[in-house]
mmCIF file of C-alpha atoms and ligand atoms in Angstrom:
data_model
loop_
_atom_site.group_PDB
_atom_site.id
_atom_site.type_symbol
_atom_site.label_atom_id
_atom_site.label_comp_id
_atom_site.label_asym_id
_atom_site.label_seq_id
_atom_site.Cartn_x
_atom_site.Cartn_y
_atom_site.Cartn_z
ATOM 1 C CA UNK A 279 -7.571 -29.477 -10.609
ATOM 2 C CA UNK A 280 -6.052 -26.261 -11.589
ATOM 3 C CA UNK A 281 -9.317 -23.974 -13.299
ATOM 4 C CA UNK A 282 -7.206 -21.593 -16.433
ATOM 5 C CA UNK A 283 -9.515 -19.173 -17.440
ATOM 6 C CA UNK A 284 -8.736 -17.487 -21.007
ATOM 7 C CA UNK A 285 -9.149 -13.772 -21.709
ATOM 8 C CA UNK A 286 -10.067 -12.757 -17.974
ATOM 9 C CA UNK A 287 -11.366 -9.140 -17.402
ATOM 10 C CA UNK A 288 -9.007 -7.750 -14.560
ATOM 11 C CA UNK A 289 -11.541 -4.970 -13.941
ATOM 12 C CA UNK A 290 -13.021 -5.800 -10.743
ATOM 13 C CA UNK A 291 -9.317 -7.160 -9.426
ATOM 14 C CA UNK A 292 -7.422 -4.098 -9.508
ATOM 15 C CA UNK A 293 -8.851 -0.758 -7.336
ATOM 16 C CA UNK A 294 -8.569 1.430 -10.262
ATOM 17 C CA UNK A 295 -10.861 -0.426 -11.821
ATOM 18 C CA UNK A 296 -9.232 -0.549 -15.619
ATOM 19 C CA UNK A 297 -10.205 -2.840 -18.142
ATOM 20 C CA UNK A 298 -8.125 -5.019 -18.900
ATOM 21 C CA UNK A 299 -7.788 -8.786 -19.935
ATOM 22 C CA UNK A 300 -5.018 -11.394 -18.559
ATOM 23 C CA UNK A 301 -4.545 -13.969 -21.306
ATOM 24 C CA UNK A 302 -4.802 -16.963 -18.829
ATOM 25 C CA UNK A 303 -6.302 -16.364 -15.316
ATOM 26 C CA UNK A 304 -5.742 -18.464 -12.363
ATOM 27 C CA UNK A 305 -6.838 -17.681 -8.554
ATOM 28 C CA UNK A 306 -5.269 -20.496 -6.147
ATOM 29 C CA UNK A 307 -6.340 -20.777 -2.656
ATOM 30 C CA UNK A 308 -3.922 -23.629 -1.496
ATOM 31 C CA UNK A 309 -0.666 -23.471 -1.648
ATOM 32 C CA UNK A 310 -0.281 -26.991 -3.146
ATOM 33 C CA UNK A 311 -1.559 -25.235 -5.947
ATOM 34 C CA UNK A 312 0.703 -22.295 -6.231
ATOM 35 C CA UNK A 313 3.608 -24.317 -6.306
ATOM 36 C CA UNK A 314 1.942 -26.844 -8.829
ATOM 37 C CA UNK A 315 1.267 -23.725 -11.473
ATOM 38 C CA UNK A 316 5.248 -23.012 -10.206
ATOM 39 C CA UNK A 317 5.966 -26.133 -11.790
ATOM 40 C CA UNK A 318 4.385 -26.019 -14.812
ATOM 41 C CA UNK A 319 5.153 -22.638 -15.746
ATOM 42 C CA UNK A 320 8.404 -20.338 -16.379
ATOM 43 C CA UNK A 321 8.449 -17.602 -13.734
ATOM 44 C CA UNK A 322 8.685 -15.294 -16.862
ATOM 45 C CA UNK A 323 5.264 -16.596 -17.918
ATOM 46 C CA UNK A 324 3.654 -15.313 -14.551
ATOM 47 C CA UNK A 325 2.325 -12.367 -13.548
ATOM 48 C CA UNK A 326 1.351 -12.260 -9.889
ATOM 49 C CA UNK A 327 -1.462 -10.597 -8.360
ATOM 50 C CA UNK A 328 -2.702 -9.918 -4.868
ATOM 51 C CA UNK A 329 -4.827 -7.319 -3.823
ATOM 52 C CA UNK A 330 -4.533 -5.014 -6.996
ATOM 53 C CA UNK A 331 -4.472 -1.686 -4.813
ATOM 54 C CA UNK A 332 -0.907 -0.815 -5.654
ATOM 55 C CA UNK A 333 -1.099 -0.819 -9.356
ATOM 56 C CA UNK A 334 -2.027 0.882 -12.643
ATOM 57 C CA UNK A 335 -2.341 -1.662 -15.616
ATOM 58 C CA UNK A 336 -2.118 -0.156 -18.871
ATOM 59 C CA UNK A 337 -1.837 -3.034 -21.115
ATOM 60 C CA UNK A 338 -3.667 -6.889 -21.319
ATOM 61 C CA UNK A 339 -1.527 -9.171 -19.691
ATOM 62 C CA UNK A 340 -0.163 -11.589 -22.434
ATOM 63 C CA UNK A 341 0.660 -14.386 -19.378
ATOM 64 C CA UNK A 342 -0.712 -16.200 -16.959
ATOM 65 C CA UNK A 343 -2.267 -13.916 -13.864
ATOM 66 C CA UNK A 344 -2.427 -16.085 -10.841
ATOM 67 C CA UNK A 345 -4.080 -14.453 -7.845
ATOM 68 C CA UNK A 346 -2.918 -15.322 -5.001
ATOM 69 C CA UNK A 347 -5.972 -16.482 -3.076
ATOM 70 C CA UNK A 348 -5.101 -17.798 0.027
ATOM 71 C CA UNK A 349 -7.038 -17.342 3.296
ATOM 72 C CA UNK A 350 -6.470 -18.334 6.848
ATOM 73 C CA UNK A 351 -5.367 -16.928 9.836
ATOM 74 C CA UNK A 352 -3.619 -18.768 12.909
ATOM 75 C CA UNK A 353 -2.397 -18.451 16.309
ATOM 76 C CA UNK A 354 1.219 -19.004 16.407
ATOM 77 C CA UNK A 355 1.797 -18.437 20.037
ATOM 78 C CA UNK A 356 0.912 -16.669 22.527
ATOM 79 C CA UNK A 357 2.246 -15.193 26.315
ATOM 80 C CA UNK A 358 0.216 -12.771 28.623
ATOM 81 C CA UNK A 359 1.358 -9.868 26.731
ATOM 82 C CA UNK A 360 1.829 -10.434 23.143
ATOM 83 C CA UNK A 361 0.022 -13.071 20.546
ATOM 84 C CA UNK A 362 2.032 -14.114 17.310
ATOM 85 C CA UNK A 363 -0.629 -14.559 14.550
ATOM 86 C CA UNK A 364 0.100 -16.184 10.853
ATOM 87 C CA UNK A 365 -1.505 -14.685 8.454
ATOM 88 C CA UNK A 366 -2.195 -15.947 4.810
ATOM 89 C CA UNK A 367 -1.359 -13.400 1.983
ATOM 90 C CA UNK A 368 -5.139 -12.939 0.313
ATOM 91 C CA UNK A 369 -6.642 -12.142 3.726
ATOM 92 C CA UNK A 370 -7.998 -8.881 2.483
ATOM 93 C CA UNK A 371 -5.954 -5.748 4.883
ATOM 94 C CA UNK A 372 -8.787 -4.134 6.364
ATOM 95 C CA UNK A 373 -10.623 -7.196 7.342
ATOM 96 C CA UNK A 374 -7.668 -8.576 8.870
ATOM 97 C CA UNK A 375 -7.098 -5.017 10.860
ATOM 98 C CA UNK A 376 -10.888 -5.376 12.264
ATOM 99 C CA UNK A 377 -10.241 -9.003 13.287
ATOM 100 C CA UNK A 378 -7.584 -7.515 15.768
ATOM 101 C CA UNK A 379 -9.620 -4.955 16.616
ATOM 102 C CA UNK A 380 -12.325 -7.301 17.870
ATOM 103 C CA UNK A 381 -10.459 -9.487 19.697
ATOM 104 C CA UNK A 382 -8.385 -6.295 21.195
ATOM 105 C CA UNK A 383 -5.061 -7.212 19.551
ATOM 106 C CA UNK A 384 -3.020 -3.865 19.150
ATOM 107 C CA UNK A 385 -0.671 -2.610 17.178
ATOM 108 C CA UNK A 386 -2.274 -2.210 13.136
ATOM 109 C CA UNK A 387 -5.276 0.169 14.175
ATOM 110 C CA UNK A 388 -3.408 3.127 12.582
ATOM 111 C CA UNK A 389 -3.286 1.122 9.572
ATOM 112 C CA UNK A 390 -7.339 0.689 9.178
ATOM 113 C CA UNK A 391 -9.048 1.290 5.943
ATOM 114 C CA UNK A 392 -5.770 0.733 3.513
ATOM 115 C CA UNK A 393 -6.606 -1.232 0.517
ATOM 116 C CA UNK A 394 -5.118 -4.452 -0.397
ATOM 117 C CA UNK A 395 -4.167 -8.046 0.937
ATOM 118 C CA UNK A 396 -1.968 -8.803 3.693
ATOM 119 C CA UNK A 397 0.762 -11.098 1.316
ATOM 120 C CA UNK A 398 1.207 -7.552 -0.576
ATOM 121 C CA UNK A 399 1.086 -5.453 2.624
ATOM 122 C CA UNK A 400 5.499 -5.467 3.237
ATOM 123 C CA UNK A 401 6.748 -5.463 -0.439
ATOM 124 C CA UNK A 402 5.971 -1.468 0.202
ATOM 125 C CA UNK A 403 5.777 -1.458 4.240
ATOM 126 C CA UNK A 404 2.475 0.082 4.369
ATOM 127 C CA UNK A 405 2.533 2.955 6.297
ATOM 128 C CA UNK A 406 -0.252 5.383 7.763
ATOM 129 C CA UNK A 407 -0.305 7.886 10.640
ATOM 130 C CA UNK A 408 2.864 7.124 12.021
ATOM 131 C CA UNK A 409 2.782 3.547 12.291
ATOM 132 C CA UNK A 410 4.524 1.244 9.433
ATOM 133 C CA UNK A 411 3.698 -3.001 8.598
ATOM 134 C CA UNK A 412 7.397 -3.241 9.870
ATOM 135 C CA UNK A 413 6.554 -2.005 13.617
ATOM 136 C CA UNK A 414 4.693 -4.891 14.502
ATOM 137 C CA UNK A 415 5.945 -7.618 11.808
ATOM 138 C CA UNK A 416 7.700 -10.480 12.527
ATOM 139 C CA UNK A 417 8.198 -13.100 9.526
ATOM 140 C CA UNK A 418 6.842 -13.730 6.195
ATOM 141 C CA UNK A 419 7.092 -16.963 3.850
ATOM 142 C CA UNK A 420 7.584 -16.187 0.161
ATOM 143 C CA UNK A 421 8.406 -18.417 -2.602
ATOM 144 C CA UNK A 422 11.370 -18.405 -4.686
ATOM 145 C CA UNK A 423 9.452 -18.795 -8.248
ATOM 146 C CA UNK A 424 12.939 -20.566 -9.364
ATOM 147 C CA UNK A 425 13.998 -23.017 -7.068
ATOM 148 C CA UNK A 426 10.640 -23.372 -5.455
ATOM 149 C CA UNK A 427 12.005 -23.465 -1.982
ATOM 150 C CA UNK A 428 10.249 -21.520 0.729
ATOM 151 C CA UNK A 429 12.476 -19.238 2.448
ATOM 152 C CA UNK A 430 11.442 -17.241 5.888
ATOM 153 C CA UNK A 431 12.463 -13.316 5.912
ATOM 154 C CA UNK A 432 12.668 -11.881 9.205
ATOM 155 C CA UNK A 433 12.533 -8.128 9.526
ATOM 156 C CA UNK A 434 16.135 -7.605 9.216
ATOM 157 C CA UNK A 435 15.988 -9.670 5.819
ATOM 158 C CA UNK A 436 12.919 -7.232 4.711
ATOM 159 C CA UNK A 437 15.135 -4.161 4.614
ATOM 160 C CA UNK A 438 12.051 -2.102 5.255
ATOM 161 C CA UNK A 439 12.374 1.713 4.525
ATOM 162 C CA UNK A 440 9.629 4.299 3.448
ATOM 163 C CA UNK A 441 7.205 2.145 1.210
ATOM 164 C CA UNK A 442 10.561 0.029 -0.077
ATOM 165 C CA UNK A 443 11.684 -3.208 1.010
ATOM 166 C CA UNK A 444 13.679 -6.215 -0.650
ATOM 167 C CA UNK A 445 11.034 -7.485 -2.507
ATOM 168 C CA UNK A 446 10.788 -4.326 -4.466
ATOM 169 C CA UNK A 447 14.406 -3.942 -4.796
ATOM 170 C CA UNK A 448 16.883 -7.064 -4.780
ATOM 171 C CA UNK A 449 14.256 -9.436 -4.847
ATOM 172 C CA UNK A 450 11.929 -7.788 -7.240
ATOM 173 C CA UNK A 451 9.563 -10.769 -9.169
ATOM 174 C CA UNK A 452 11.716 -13.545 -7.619
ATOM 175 C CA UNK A 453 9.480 -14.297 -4.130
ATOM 176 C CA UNK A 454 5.879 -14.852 -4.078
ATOM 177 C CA UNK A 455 4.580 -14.076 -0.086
ATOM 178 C CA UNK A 456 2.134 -16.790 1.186
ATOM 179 C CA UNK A 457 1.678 -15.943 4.743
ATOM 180 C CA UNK A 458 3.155 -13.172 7.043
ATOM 181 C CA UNK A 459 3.367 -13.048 10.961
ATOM 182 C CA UNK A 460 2.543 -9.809 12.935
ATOM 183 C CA UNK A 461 3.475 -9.534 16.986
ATOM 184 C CA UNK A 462 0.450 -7.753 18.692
ATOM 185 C CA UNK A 463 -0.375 -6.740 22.010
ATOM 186 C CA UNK A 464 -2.965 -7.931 24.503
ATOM 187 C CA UNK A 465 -2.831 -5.649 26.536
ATOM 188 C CA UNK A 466 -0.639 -2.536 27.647
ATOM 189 C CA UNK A 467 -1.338 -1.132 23.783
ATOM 190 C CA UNK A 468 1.529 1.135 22.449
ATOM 191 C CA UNK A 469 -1.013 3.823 21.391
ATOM 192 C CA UNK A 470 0.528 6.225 18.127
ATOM 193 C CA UNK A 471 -1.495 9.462 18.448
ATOM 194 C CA UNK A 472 0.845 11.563 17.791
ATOM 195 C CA UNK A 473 0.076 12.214 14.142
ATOM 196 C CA UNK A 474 -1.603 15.264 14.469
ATOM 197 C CA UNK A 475 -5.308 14.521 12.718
ATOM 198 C CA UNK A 476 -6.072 11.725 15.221
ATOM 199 C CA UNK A 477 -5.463 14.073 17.986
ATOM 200 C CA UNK A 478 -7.671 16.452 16.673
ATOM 201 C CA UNK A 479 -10.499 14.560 15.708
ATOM 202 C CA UNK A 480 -9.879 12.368 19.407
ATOM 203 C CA UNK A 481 -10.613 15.936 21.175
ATOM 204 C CA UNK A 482 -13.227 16.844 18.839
ATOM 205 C CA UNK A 483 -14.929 13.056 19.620
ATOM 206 C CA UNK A 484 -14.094 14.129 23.982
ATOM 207 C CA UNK A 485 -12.016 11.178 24.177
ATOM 208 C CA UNK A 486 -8.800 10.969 26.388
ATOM 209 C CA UNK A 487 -8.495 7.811 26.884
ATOM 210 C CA UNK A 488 -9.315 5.897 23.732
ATOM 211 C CA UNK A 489 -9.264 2.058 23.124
ATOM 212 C CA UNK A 490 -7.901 0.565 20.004
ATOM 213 C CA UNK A 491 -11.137 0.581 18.302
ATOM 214 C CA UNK A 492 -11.335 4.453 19.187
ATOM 215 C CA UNK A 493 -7.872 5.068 17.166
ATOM 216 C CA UNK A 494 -9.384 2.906 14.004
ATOM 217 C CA UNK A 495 -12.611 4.631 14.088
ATOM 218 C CA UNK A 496 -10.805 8.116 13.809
ATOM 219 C CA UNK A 497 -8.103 6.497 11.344
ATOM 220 C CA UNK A 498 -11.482 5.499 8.774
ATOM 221 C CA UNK A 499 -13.399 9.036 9.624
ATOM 222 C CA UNK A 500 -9.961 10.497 8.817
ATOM 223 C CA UNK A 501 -9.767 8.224 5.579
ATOM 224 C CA UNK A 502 -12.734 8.378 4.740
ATOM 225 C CA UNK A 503 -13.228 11.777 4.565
ATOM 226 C CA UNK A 504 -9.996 12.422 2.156
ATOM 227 C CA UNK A 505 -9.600 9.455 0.061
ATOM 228 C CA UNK A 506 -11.844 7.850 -2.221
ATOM 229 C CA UNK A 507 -13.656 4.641 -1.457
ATOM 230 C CA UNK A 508 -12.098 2.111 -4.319
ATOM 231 C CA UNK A 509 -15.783 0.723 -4.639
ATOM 232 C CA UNK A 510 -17.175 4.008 -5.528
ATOM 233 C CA UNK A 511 -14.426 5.781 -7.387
ATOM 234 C CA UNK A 512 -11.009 3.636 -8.555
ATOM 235 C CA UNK A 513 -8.109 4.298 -7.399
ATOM 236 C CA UNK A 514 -4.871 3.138 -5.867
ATOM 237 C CA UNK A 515 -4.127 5.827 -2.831
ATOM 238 C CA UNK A 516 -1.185 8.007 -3.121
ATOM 239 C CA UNK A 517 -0.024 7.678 -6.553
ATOM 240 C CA UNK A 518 3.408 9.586 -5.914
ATOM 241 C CA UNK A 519 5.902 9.022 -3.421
ATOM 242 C CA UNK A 520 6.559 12.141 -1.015
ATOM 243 C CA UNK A 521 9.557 13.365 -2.653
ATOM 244 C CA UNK A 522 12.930 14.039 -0.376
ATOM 245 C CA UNK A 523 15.221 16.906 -1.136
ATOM 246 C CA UNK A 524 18.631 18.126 0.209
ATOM 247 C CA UNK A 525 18.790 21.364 2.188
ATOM 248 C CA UNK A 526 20.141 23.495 -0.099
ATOM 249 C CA UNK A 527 16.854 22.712 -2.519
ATOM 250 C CA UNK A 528 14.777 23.117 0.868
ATOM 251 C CA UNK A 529 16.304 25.955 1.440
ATOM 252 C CA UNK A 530 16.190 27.870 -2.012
ATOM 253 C CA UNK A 531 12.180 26.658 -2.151
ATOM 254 C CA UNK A 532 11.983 28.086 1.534
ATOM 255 C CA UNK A 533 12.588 31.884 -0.162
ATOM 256 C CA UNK A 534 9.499 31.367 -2.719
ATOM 257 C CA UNK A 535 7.033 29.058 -1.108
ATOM 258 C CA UNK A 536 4.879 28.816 2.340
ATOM 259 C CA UNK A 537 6.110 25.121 2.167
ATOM 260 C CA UNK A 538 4.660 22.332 4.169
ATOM 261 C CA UNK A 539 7.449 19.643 5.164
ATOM 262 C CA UNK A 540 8.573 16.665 7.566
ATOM 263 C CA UNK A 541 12.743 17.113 8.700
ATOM 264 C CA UNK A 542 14.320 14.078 8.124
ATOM 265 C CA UNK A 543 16.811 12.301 10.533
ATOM 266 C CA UNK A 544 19.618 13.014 7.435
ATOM 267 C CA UNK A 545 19.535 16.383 7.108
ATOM 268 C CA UNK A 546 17.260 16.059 4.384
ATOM 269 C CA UNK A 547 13.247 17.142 3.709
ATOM 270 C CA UNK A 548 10.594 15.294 2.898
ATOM 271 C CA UNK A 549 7.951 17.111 1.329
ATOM 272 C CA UNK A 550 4.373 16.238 0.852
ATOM 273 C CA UNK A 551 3.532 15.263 -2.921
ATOM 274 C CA UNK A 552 -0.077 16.126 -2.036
ATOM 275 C CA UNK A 553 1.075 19.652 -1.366
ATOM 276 C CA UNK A 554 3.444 20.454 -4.187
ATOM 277 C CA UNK A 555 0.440 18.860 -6.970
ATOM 278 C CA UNK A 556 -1.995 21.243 -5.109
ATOM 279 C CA UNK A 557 -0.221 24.370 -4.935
ATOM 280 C CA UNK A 558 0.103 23.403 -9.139
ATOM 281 C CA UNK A 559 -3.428 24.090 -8.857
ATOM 282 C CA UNK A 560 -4.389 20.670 -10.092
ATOM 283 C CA UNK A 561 -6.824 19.435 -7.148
ATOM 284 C CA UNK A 562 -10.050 18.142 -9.250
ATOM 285 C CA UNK A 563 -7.981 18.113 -12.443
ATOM 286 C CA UNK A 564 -9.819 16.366 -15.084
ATOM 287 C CA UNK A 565 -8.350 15.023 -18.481
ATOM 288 C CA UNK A 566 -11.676 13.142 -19.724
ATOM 289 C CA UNK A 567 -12.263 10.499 -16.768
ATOM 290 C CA UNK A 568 -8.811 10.424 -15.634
ATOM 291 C CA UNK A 569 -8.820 12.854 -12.463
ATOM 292 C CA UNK A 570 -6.681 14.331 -9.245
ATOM 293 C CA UNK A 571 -9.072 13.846 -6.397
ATOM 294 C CA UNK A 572 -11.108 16.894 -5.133
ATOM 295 C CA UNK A 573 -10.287 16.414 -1.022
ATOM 296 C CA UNK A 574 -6.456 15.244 -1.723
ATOM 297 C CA UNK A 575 -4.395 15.966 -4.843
ATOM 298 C CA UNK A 576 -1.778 12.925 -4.561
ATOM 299 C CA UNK A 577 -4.557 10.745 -5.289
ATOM 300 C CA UNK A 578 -5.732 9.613 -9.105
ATOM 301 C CA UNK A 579 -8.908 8.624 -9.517
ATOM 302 C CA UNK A 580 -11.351 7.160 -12.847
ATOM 303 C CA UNK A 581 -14.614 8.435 -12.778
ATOM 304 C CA UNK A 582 -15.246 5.834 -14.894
ATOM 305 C CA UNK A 583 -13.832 4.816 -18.291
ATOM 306 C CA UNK A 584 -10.241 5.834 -18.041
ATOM 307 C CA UNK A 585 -7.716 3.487 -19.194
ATOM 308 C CA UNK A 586 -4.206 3.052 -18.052
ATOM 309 C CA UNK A 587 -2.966 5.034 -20.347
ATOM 310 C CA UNK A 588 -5.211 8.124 -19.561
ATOM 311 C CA UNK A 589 -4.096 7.653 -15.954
ATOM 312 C CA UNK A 590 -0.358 7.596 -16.975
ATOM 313 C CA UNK A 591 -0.857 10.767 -19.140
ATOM 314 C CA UNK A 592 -2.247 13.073 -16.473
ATOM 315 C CA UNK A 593 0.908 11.194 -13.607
ATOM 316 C CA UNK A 594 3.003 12.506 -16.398
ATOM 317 C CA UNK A 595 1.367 16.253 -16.559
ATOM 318 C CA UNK A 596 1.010 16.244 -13.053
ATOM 319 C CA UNK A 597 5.065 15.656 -13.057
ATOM 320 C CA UNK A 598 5.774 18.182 -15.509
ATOM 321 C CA UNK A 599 3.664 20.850 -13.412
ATOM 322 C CA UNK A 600 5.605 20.145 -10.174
ATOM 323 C CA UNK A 601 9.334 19.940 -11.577
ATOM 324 C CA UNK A 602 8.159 23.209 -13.703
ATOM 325 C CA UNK A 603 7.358 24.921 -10.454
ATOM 326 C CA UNK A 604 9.526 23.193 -7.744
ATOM 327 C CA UNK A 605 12.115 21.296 -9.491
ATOM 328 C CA UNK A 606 11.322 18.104 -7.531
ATOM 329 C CA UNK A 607 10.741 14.996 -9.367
ATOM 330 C CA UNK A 608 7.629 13.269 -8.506
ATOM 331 C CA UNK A 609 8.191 8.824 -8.379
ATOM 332 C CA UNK A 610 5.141 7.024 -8.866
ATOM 333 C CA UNK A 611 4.543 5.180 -5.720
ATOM 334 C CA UNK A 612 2.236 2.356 -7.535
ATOM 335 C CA UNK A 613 3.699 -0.341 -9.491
ATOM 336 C CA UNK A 614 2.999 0.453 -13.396
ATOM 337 C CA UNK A 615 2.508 -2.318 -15.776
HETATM 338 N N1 EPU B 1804 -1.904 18.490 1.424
HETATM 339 C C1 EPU B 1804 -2.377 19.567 0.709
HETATM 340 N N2 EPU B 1804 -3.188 19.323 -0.359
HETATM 341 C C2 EPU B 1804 -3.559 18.075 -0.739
HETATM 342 C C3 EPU B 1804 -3.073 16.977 -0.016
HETATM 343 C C4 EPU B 1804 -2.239 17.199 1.074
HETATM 344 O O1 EPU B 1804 -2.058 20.697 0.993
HETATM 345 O O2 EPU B 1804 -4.300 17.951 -1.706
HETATM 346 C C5 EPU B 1804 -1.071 18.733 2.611
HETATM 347 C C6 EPU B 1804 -1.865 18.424 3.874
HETATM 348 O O3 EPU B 1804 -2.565 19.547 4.326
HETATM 349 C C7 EPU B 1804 -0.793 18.023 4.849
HETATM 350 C C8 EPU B 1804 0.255 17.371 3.965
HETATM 351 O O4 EPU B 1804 0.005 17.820 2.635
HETATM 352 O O5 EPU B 1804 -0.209 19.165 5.431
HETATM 353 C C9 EPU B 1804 0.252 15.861 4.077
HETATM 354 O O6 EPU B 1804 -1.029 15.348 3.703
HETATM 355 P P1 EPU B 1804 -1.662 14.031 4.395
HETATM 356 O O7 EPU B 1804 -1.604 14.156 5.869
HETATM 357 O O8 EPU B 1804 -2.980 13.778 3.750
HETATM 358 O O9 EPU B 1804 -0.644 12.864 4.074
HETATM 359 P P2 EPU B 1804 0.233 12.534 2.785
HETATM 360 O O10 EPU B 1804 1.662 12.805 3.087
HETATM 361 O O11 EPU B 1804 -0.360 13.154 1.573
HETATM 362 C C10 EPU B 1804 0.797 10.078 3.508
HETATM 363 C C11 EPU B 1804 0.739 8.705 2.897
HETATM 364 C C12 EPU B 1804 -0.697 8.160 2.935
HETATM 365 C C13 EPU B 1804 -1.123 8.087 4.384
HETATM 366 C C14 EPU B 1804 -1.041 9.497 4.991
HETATM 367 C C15 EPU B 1804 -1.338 9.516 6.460
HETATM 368 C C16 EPU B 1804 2.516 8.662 1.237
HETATM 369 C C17 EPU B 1804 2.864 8.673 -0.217
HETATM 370 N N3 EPU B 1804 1.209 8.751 1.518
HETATM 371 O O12 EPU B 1804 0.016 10.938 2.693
HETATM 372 O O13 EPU B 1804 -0.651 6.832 2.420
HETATM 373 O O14 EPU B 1804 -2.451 7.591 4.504
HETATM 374 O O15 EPU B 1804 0.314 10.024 4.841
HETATM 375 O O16 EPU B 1804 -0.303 8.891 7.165
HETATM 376 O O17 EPU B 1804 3.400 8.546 2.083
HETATM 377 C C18 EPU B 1804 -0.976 5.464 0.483
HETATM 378 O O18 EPU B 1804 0.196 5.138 0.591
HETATM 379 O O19 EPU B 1804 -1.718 5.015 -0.444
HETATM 380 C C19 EPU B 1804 -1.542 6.431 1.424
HETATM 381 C C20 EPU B 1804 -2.789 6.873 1.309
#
């Protein structure tokens, strides 16, 4: 029996905490059940949900919100080095990342403390201290909401690139993710310290040699210590993109600014959003209880009562300021309904 619920409150399901209402609410935990609502419902009558940490909702939700629900994980295979585990898409990230730290399976302990479920974790290849989803994924399962088949995306099919992949592009609203496979080591873990925070706060903590759970303990201190806890203060991370621009741009800025900046593979620059919004000035920013955060500017945050709207109005100041000054265009980086 499928349990609607009318005029649901989305506040506690999204981490910006807005309140909102979905005019018909549905959380399935089987996937019997996804594919039953599949049935009786036009795809165009859906609005999917998973972990609500990518997100700003500005408006009720006249259709159905069904949130995806599903929990489980499972041992796919395993040899002496590796173990292939299955993972279904409302495991909640974090709790998922200190599963594999307990049992000492390596490769997501960069990726500790990011909000969200694990279905939602490759539509934007989650990425933190130089480690991406896509470096130790192997498969996911997503439904086409039209034909109802189940189709199987290796990493090839993902098209993963710097928080993009297929299913926000090509496939954008036409694949629901049910369960996702991730290759992790046993043993001989390919440690990532070279993002430069972990190595300082690894020295700081005298440790040369750390363990996995060594690298997620200084990935939450690091975390912790910057961005907001969605529990205590909503928000949804980063809520820009770091911005790429050509040379020529990098180079005119070069002559005005002290700028901060990663060189890209393609000639081009990548330049930290976080940077360009605080050099505006705007760290702590406050329009009513919409607000940049204090400790890192490329995150919004509602001290309380904000709605969408008040959210979307200071993302739109905050990209007025930075084109004004640097003539870079600032892309949201959450989805914005
Ligand atoms: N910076 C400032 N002021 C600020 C914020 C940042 O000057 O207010 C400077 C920092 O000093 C640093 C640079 O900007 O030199 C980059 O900052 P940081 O290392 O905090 O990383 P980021 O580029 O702002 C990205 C990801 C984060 C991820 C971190 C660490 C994006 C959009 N964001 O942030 O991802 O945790 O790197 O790998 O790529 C997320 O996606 O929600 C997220 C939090």
């Amino acid at each position: 029996m499928i349990n609607i619920k009318k005029d649901f409150s989305l506040k506690t399901l999204n981490t910006f905490g807005i309140d909102v209402k979905a005019k018909q609410f549905i959380s399935v935990t089987k996937q019997d059940e996804l594919l039953e609502i599949l049935r009786r419902f036009y795809a165009s009558e859906l609005f999917i949900l998973g972990g609500g940490s990518n997100m700003l909702l500005t408006k009720d939700i006249n259709k159905t919100v069904v949130h995806v629900n599903l929990k489980g994980i499972e041992t796919v295979q395993e040899d002496e080095n590796h173990i292939w585990l299955n993972v279904q898409a409302g495991e909640n990230w974090h709790e998922f990342v200190l599963y594999c730290i307990e049992n000492n399976y390596g490769g997501l302990e960069n990726l500790s403390l990011i909000p969200g479920n694990v279905g939602t974790s490759p539509i934007q290849n989650i990425g933190a201290y130089g480690v991406e989803l896509k470096d130790n994924f192997e498969f996911c399962e997503a439904i086409n909401v039209q034909t109802l088949n189940t189709v199987k995306f290796n990493k090839a099919d993902c098209e993963f690139g710097y928080r993009q992949s297929v299913f926000k592009n090509k496939y954008k609203s036409q694949f629901i993710i049910t369960n996702v496979c991730f290759k992790l080591t046993k043993r001989k873990h390919n440690l990532h310290l070279d993002y430069g925070a972990i190595k300082t706060v690894l020295d700081q903590k005298n440790i040369q040699n750390p363990s996995i759970k060594d690298i997620s303990d200084v990935v939450i201190d690091i975390r912790s210590s910057k961005l907001p806890n969605p529990k205590e203060l909503g928000n949804s991370g980063s809520f820009f993109k770091n911005p790429i621009i050509s040379a020529q741009h990098f180079e005119q800025l070069q002559q005005k600014f002290d700028l901060k900046y990663y060189p890209l593979a393609s000639g081009d620059y990548k330049i930290p959003a976080g940077w360009l919004i605080d050099q505006c000035q705007l760290k702590g920013y406050r329009q009513g209880d919409a607000a940049v955060h204090k400790q890192q500017a490329l995150v919004l945050v509602n001290h309380g009562n904000a709605s969408g709207h008040d959210i979307l109005n200071l993302a739109k100041y905050i990209q007025a300021q930075v084109f004004n000054t640097f003539n870079i265009k600032l892309e949201p980086e959450v989805n914005i309904y």
